[in-house]
CSV table of C-alpha atoms in Angstrom, one decimal:
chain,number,residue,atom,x,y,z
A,20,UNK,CA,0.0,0.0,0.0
A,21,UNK,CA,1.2,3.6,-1.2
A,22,UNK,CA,1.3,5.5,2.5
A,23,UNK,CA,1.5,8.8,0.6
A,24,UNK,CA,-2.6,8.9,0.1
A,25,UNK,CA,-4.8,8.9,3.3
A,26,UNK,CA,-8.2,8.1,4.1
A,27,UNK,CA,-9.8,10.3,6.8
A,28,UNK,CA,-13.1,9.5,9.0
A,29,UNK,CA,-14.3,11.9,11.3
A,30,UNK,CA,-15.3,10.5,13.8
A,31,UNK,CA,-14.1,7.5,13.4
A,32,UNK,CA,-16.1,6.1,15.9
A,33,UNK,CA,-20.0,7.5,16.6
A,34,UNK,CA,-23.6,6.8,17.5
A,35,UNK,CA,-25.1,5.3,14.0
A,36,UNK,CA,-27.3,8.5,13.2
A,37,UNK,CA,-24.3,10.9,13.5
A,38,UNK,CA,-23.2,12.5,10.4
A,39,UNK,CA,-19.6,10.9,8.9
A,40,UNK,CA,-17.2,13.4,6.8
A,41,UNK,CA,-15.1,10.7,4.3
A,42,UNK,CA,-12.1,12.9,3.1
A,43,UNK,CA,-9.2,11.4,1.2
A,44,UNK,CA,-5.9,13.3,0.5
A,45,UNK,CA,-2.3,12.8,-0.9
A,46,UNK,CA,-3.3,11.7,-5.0
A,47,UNK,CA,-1.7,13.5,-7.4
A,48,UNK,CA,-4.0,16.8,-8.9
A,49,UNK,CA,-6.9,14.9,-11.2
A,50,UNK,CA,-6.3,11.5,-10.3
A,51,UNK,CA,-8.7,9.0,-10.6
A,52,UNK,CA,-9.5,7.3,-7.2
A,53,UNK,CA,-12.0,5.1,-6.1
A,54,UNK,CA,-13.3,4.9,-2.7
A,55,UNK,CA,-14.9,1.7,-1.6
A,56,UNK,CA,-16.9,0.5,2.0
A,57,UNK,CA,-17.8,-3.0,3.0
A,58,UNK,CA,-18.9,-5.1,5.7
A,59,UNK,CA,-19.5,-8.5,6.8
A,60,UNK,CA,-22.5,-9.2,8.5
A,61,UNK,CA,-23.2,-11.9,11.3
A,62,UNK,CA,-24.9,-14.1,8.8
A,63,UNK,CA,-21.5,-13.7,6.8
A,64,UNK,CA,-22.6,-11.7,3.4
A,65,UNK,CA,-20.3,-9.3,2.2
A,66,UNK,CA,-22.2,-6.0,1.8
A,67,UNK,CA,-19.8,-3.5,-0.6
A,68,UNK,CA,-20.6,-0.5,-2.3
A,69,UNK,CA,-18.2,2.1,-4.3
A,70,UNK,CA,-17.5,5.6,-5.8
A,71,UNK,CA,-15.4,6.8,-8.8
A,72,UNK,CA,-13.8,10.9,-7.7
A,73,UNK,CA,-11.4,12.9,-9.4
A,74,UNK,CA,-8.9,14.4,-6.9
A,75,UNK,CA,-8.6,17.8,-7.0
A,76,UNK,CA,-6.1,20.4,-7.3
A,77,UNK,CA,-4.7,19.3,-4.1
A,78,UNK,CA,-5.2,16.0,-4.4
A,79,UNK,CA,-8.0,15.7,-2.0
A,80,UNK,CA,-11.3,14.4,-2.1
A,81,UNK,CA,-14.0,15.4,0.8
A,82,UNK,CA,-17.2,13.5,0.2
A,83,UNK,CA,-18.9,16.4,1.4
A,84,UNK,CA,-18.2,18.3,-2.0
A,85,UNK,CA,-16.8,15.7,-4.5
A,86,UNK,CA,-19.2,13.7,-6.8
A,87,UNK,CA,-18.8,10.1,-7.8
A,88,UNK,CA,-19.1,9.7,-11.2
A,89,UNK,CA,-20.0,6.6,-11.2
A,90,UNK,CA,-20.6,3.7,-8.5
A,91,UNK,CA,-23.1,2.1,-6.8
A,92,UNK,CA,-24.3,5.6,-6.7
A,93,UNK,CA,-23.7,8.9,-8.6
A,94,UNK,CA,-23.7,12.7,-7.4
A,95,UNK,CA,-22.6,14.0,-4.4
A,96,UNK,CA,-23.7,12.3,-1.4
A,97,UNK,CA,-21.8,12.3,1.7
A,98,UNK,CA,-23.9,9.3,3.2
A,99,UNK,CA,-23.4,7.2,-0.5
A,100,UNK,CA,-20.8,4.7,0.6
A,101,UNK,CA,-23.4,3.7,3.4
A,102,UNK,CA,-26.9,3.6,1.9
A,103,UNK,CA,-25.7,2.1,-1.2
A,104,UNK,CA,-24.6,-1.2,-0.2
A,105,UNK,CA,-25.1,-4.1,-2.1
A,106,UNK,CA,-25.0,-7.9,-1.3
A,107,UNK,CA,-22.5,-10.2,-2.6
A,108,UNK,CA,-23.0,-12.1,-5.1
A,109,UNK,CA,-25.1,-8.7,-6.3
A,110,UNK,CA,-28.8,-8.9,-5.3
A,111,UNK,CA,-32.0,-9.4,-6.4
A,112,UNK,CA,-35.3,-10.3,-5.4
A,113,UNK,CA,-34.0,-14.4,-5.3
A,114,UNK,CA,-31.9,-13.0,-2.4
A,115,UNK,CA,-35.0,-11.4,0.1
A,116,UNK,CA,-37.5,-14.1,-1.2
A,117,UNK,CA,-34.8,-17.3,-0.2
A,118,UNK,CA,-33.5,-15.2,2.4
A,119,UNK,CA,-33.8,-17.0,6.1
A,120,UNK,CA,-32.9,-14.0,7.9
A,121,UNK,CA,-35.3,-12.0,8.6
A,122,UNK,CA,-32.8,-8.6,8.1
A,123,UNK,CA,-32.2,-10.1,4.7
A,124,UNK,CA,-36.2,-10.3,3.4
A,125,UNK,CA,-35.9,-6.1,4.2
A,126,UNK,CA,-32.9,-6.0,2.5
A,127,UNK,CA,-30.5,-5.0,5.0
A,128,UNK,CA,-27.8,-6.3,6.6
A,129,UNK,CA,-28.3,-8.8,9.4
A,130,UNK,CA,-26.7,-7.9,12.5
A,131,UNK,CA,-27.5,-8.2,16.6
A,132,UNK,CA,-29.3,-5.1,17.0
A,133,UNK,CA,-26.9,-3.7,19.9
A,134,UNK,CA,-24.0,-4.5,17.9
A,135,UNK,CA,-21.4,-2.0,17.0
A,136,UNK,CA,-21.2,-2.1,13.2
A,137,UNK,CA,-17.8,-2.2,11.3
A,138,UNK,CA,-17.9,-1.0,7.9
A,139,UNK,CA,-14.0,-1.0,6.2
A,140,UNK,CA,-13.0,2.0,3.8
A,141,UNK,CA,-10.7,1.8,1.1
A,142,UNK,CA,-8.8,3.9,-1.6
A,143,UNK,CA,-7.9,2.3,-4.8
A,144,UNK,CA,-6.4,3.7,-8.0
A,145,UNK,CA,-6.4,1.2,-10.4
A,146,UNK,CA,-5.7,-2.3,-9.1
A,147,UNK,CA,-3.8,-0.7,-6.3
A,148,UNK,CA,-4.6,0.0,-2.9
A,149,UNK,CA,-3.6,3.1,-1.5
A,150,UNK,CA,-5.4,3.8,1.7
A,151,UNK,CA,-7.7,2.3,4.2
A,152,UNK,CA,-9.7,3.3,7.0
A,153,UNK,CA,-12.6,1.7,9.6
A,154,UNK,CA,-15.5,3.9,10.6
A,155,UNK,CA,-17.4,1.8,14.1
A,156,UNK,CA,-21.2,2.9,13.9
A,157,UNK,CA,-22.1,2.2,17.4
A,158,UNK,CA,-26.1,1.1,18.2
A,159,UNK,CA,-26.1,1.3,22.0
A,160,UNK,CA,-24.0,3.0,24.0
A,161,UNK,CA,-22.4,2.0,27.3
A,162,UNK,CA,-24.4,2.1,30.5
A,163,UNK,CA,-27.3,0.5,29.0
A,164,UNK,CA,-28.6,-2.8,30.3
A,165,UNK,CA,-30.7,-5.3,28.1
A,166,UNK,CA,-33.4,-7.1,29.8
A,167,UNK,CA,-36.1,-9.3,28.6
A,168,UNK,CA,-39.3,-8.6,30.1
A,169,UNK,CA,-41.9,-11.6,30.8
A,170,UNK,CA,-44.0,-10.3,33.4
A,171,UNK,CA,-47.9,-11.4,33.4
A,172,UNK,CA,-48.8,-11.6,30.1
A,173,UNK,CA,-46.5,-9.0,29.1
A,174,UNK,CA,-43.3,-9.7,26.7
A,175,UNK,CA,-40.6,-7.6,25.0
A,176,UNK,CA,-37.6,-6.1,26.1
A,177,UNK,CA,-36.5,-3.6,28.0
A,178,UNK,CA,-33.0,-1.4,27.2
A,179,UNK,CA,-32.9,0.5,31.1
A,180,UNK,CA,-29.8,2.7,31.9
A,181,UNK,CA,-27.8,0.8,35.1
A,182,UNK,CA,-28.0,4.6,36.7
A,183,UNK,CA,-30.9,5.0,38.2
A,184,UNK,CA,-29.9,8.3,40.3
A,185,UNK,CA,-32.5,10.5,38.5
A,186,UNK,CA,-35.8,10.0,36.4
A,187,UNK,CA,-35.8,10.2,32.8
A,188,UNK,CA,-38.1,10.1,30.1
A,189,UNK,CA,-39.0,6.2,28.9
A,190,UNK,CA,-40.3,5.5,25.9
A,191,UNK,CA,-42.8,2.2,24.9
A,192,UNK,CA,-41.2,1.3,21.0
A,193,UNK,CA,-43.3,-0.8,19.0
A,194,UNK,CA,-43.0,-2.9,15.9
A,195,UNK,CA,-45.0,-3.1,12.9
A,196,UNK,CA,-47.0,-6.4,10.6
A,197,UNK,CA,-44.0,-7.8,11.1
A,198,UNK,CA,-44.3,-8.5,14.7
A,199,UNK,CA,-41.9,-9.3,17.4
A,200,UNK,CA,-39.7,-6.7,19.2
A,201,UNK,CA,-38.7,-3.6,17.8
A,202,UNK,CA,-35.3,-3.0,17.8
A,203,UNK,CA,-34.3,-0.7,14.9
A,204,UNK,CA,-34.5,2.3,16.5
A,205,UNK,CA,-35.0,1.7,20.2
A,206,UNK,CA,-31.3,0.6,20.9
A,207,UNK,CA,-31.0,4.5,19.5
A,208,UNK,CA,-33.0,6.2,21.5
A,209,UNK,CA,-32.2,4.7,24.5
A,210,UNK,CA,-28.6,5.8,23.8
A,211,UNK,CA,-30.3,9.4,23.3
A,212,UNK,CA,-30.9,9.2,27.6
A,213,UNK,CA,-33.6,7.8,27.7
A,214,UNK,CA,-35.1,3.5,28.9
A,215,UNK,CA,-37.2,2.4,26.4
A,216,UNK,CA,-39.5,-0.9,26.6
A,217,UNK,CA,-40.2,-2.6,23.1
A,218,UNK,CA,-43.4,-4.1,23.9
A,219,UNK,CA,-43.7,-7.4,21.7
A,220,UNK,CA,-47.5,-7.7,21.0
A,221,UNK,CA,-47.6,-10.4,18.0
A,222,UNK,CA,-45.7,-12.9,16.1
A,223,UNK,CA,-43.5,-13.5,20.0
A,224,UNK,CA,-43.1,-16.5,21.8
A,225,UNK,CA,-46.6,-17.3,23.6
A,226,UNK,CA,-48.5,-13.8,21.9
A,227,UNK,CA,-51.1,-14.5,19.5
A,228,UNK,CA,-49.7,-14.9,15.2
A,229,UNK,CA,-51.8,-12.2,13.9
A,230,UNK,CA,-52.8,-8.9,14.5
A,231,UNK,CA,-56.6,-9.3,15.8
A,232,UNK,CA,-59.0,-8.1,18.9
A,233,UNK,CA,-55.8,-7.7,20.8
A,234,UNK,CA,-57.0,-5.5,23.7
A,235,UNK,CA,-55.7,-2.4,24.4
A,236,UNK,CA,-55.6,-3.6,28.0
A,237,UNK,CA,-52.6,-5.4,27.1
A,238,UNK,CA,-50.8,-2.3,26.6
A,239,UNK,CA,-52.5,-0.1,29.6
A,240,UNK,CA,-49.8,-3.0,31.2
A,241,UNK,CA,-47.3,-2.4,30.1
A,242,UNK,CA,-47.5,1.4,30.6
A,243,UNK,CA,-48.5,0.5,34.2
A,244,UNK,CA,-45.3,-1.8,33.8
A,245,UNK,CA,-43.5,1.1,33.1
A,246,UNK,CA,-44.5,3.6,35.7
A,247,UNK,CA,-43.5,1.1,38.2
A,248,UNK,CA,-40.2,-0.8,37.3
A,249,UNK,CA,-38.9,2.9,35.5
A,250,UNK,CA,-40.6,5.8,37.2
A,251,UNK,CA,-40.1,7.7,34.2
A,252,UNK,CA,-40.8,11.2,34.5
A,253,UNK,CA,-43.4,10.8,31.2
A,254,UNK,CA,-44.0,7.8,29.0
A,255,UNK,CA,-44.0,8.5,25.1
A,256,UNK,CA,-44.9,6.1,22.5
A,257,UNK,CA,-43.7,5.4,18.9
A,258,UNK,CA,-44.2,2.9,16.4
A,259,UNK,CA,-44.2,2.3,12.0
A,260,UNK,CA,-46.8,1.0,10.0
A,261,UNK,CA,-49.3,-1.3,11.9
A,262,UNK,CA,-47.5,0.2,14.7
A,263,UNK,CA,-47.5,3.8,13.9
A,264,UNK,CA,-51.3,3.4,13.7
A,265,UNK,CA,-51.0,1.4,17.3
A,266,UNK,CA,-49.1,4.6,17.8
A,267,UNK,CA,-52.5,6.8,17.6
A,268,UNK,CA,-54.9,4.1,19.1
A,269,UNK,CA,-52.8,4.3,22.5
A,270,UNK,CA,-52.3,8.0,22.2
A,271,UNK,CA,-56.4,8.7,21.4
A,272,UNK,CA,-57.9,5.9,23.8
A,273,UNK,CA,-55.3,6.2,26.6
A,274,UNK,CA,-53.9,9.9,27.2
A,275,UNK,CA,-53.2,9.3,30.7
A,276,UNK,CA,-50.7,7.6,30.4
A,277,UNK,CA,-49.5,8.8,26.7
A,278,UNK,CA,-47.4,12.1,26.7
A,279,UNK,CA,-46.0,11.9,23.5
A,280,UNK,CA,-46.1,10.1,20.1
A,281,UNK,CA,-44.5,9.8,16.9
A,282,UNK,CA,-46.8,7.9,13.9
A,283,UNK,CA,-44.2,7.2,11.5
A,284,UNK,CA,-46.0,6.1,8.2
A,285,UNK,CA,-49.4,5.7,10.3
A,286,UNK,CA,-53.4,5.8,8.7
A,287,UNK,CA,-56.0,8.3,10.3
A,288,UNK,CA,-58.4,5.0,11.2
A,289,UNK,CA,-57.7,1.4,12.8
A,290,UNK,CA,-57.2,-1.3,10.4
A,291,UNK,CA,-59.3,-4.6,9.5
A,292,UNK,CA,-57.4,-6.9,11.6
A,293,UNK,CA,-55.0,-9.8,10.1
A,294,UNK,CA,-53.8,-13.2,10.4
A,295,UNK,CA,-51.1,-14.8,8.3
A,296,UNK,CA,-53.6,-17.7,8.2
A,297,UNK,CA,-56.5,-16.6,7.7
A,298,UNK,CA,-56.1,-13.5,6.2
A,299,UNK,CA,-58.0,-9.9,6.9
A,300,UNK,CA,-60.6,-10.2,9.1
A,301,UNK,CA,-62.7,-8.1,11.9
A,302,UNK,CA,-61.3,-5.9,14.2
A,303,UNK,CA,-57.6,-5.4,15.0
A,304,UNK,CA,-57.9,-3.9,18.2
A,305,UNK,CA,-60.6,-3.8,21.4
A,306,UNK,CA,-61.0,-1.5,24.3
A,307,UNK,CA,-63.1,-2.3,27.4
A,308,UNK,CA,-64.7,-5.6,25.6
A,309,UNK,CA,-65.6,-3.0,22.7
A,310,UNK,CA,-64.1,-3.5,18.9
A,311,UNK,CA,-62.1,-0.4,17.9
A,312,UNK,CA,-64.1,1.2,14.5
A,313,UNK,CA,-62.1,-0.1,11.8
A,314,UNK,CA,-61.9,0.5,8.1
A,315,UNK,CA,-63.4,-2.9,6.2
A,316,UNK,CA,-60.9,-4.5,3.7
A,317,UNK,CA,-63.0,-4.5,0.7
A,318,UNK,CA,-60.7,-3.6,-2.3
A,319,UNK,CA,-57.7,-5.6,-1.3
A,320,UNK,CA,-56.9,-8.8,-2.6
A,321,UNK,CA,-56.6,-11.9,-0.8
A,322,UNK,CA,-52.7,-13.1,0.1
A,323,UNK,CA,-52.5,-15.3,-3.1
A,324,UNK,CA,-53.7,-12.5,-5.2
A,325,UNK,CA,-50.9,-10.6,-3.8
A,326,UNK,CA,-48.3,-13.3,-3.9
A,327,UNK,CA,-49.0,-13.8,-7.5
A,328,UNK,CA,-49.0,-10.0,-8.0
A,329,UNK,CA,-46.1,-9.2,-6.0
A,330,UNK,CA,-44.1,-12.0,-8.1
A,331,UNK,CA,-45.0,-10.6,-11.5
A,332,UNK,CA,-44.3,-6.6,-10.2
A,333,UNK,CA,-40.8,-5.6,-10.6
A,334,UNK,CA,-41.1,-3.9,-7.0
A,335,UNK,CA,-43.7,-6.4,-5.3
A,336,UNK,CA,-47.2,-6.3,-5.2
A,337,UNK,CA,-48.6,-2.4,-4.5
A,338,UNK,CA,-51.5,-2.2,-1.7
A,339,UNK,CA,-51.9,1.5,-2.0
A,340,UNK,CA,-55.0,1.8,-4.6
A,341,UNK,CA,-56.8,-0.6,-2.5
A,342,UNK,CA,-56.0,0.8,1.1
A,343,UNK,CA,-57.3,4.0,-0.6
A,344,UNK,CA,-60.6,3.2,-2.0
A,345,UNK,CA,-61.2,1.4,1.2
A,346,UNK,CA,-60.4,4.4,3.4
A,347,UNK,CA,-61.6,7.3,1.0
A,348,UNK,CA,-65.3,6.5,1.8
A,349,UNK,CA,-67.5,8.6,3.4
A,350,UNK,CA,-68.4,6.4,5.6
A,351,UNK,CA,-65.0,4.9,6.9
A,352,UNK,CA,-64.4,8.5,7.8
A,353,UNK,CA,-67.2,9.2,9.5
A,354,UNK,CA,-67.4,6.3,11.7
A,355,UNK,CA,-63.6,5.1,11.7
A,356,UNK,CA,-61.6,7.8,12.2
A,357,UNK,CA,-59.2,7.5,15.3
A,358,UNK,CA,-60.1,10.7,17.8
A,359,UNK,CA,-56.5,11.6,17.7
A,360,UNK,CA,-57.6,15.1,19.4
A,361,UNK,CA,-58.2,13.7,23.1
A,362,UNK,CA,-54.2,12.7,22.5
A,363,UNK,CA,-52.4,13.8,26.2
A,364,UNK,CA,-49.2,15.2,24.6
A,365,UNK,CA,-47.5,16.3,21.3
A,366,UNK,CA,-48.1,14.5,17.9
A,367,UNK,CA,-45.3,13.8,15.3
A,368,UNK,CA,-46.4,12.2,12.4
A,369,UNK,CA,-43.5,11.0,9.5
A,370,UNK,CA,-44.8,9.8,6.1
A,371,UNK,CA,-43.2,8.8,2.7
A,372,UNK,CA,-45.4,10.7,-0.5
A,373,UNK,CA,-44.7,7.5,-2.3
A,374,UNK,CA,-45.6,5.0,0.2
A,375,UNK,CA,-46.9,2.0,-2.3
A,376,UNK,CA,-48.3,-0.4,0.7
A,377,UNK,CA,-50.7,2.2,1.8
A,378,UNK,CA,-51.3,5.8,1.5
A,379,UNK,CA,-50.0,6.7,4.7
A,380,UNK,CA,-49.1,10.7,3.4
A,381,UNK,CA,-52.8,10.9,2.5
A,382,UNK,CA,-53.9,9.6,6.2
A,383,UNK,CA,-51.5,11.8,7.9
A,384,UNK,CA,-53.0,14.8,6.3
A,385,UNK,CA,-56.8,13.5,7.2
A,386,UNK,CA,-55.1,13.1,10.9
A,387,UNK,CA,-54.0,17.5,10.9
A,388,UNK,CA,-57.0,18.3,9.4
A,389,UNK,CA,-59.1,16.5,12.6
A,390,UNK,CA,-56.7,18.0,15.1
A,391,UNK,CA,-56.7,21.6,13.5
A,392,UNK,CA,-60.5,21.2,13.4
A,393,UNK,CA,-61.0,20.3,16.9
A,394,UNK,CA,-58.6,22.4,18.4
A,395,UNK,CA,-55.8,20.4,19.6
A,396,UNK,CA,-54.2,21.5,22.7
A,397,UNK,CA,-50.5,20.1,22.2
A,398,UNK,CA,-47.8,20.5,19.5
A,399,UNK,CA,-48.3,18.7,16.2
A,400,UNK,CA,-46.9,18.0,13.2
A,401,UNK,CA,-46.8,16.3,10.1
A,402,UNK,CA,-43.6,15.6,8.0
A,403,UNK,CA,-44.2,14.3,4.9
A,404,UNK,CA,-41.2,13.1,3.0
A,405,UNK,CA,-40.1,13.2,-0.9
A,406,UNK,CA,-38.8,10.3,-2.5
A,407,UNK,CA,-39.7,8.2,-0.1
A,408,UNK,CA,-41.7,5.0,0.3
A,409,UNK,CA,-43.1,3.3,3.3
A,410,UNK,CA,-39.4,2.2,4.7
A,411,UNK,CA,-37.9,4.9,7.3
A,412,UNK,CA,-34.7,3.8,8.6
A,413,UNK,CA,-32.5,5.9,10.3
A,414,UNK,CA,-29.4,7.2,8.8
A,415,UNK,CA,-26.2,5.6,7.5
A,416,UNK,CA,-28.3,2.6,7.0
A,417,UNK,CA,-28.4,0.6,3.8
A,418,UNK,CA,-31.3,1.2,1.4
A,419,UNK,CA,-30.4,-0.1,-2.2
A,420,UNK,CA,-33.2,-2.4,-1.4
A,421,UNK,CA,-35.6,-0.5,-0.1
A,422,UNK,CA,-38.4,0.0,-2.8
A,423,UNK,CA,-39.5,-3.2,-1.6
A,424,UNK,CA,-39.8,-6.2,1.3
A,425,UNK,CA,-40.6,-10.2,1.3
A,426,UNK,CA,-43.0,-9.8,4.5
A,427,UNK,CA,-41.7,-12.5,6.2
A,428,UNK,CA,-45.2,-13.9,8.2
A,429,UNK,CA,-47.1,-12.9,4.9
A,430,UNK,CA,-44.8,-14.5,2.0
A,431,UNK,CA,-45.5,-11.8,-0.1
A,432,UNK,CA,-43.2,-9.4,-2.2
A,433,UNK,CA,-44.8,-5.8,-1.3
A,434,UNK,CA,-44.0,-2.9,-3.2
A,435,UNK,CA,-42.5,-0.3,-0.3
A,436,UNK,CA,-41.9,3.0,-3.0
A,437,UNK,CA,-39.3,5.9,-2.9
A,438,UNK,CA,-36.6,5.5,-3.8
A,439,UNK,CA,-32.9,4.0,-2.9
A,440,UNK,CA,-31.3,7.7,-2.5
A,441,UNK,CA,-34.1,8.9,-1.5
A,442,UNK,CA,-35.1,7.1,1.2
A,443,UNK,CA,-31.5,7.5,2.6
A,444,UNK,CA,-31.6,11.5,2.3
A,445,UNK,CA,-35.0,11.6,4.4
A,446,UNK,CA,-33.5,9.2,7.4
A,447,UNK,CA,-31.7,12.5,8.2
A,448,UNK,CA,-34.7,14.4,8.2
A,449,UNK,CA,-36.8,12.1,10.0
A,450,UNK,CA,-34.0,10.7,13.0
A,451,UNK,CA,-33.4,15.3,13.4
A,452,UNK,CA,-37.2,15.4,13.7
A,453,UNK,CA,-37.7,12.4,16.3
A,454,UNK,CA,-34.3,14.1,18.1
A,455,UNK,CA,-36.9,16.9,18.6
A,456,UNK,CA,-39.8,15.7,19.4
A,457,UNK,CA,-38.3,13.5,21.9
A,458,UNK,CA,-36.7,17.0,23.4
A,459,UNK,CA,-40.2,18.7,23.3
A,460,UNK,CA,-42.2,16.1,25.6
A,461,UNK,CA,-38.9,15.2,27.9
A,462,UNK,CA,-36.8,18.4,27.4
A,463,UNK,CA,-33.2,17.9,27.4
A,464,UNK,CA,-31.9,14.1,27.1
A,465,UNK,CA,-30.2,12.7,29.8
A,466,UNK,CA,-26.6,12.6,28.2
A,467,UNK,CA,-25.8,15.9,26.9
A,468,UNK,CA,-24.0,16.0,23.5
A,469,UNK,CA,-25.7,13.1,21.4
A,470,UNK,CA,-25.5,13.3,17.9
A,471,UNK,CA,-28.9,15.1,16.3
């Protein structure tokens, strides 16, 4: 290796969200470099992805400023070499739909979820290698214990910081049709200051397989749970898809507990509920031995419609257009629509204009338009993002995959929208505006200084 040229990452080492300058120097005025990152994740596939810069006239190259001309993405970008990660051999659908990971069927690495990641940088002019570099994109920062919680009928898992001196906010986390825990971003936010509980509520150990007449009873537990094992100083709630509309069920039937939410890519009613065996059916939620209003499933096809859909579709099968003529009738919104207004703290809803598995922009707005009508009390607001589907991850995450997912319970290819670069330029936008939120109900986190 030519030690002349260097490869520069600051910092080298940092919470996953945090914004990474890539700088190269010591190339010789207009030389052609190219800058590569991999990584090797714990099911052992090689995830890559490259840029082709010109140095310039002092033989430097800052990602920051310099575009690749080519690559496994084009432009200037300084988050390219993350988001546009490939799998080796190079991927197609074969690799979600065969895929036994369940990371893989998203098309993302698989990793533990705590796990620092190490992703290797490299500097190449021709066939030779001239620098190197390792950038360590931590997921949960010391001082954080991980606890399972089985407790009554309760299951999930709690990340709790070991100090327990003074309160702090806590935060209930919650996944979407995939079930199970949720553990994309609540390894984050706990490392933001503050314990969060990802309550499993599906698809986990003894919990029922489908989403259906689960009571919302099941959840005033766990906040009850939480009140008493943290003492938080207030509980807030967020969740994505089937889970960012759980989000606005909790937050509209059960304010005294719920300070704060964030909806990310939510509908303004409650859904049919759902069964990977049996398909859509009745209500997915009940309260007090009542149903929850729902919005029937009339215009969308049954799972082997959508399978053989999803297989012909060069993105998966798209559930939007049916999701919408169910949910644009007068009479779903008359009858069906969640009362987000009696919510007992601020609203923070995050949605992706081209969300292809439902039209989750289009509920949002339906959502502000109730609360501006009826005079909402608290903070609210709607960010609706461009070039993006129904995927939100949070930065420096890989999304060359992302206009679609093999739902793993479902077997089905859905169409997610957005696009690759896309997606990856709103995870900035969306982890700033959950940074904020999170600062609005709690104030301050705990630990000063973490990345925004």
């Amino acid at each position: 290796m030519n030690t002349t040229a260097s490869l520069h990452v600051t910092p080298p080492e940092a919470l996953q969200p945090t914004p990474i300058r890539i700088a190269a120097a010591g190339f010789a005025p207009g030389e052609s470099v190219r800058i590569g990152s991999r990584l090797v994740d714990d099911a052992g596939v090689t995830w890559a992805a490259h840029g082709d810069f010109v140095a310039d006239s002092n033989g430097a190259i800052d990602l920051d400023s310099a575009p690749s001309e080519q690559g496994t993405y084009a432009g200037i970008d300084p988050t390219g070499l993350f988001w546009s990660m490939l799998p080796s051999p190079l991927a197609d659908r074969n690799f979600m739909i065969q895929a036994t990971e369940r990371s893989h069927k998203m098309g993302v690495p698989h990793f533990d979820p705590v796990k620092t990641i190490n992703v290797e940088l490299t500097a190449h002019t021709g066939n030779t290698l001239r620098a190197r570099a390792t950038v360590r994109l931590t997921r949960l920062v010391d001082g954080i214990e991980l606890l399972p919680v089985r407790d009554g009928r309760l299951r999930g898992t709690v990340l709790r910081w070991k100090d327990r001196s003074r309160p702090r906010g806590a935060i209930m986390s919650l996944t979407g049709s995939g079930g199970g825990v949720e553990m994309g971003y609540a390894p984050l936010l706990a490392s933001l200051g503050y314990d969060v509980l990802s309550l499993a509520y599906f698809a986990y150990e003894d919990l029922p397989r489908g989403i259906a007449s689960i009571p919302l009873e099941y959840f005033e537990e766990g906040f009850q749970w939480m009140q008493r094992e943290l003492r938080p100083t207030r509980i807030a709630i967020q969740g994505a898809s089937r889970g960012g509309e759980l989000t606005l069920v909790l937050a509209s039937y059960l304010p005294e507990y719920v300070k704060g939410a964030i909806a990310i890519v939510p509908m303004y009613t409650s859904s049919a509920g759902w069964d990977p065996a049996q398909g859509v059916a009745g209500p997915s939620w009940t309260f007090r031995g009542q149903d929850i209003p729902f919005a029937p499933s009339n215009n969308l096809r049954s799972l082997v419609d959508m399978k053989r859909l999803g297989d012909e579709a060069p993105y998966g099968y798209p559930a939007t257009p049916g999701y919408r003529a169910d949910l644009d009738r007068p009479e779903v919104r008359a009858n069906a629509a969640l009362p987000v207004e009696l919510a007992g703290g601020p609203l923070l809803l995050i949605s992706g204009k081209d969300d292809q598995m439902w039209p989750c922009s289009w509920g949002s707005d339906r959502v502000v338009d109730r609360l501006r009508a009826k005079g909402f009390a608290h903070p609210y607001r709607h960010l609706a993002l461009d070039d993006t589907g129904h995927l939100t991850p949070t930065p420096n995450t890989v999304t060359s995959l992302s206009r679609a997912v093999f739902h793993s319970l479902a077997n089905v290819f859905l169409a997610c929208g957005g696009s690759p670069a896309g997606t990856a330029l709103a995870s900035r936008k969306t982890w700033d505006a959950m940074v904020e939120h999170y600062r609005i109900v709690f104030g301050e986190p705990a630990i000063k200084g973490q990345p925004s």
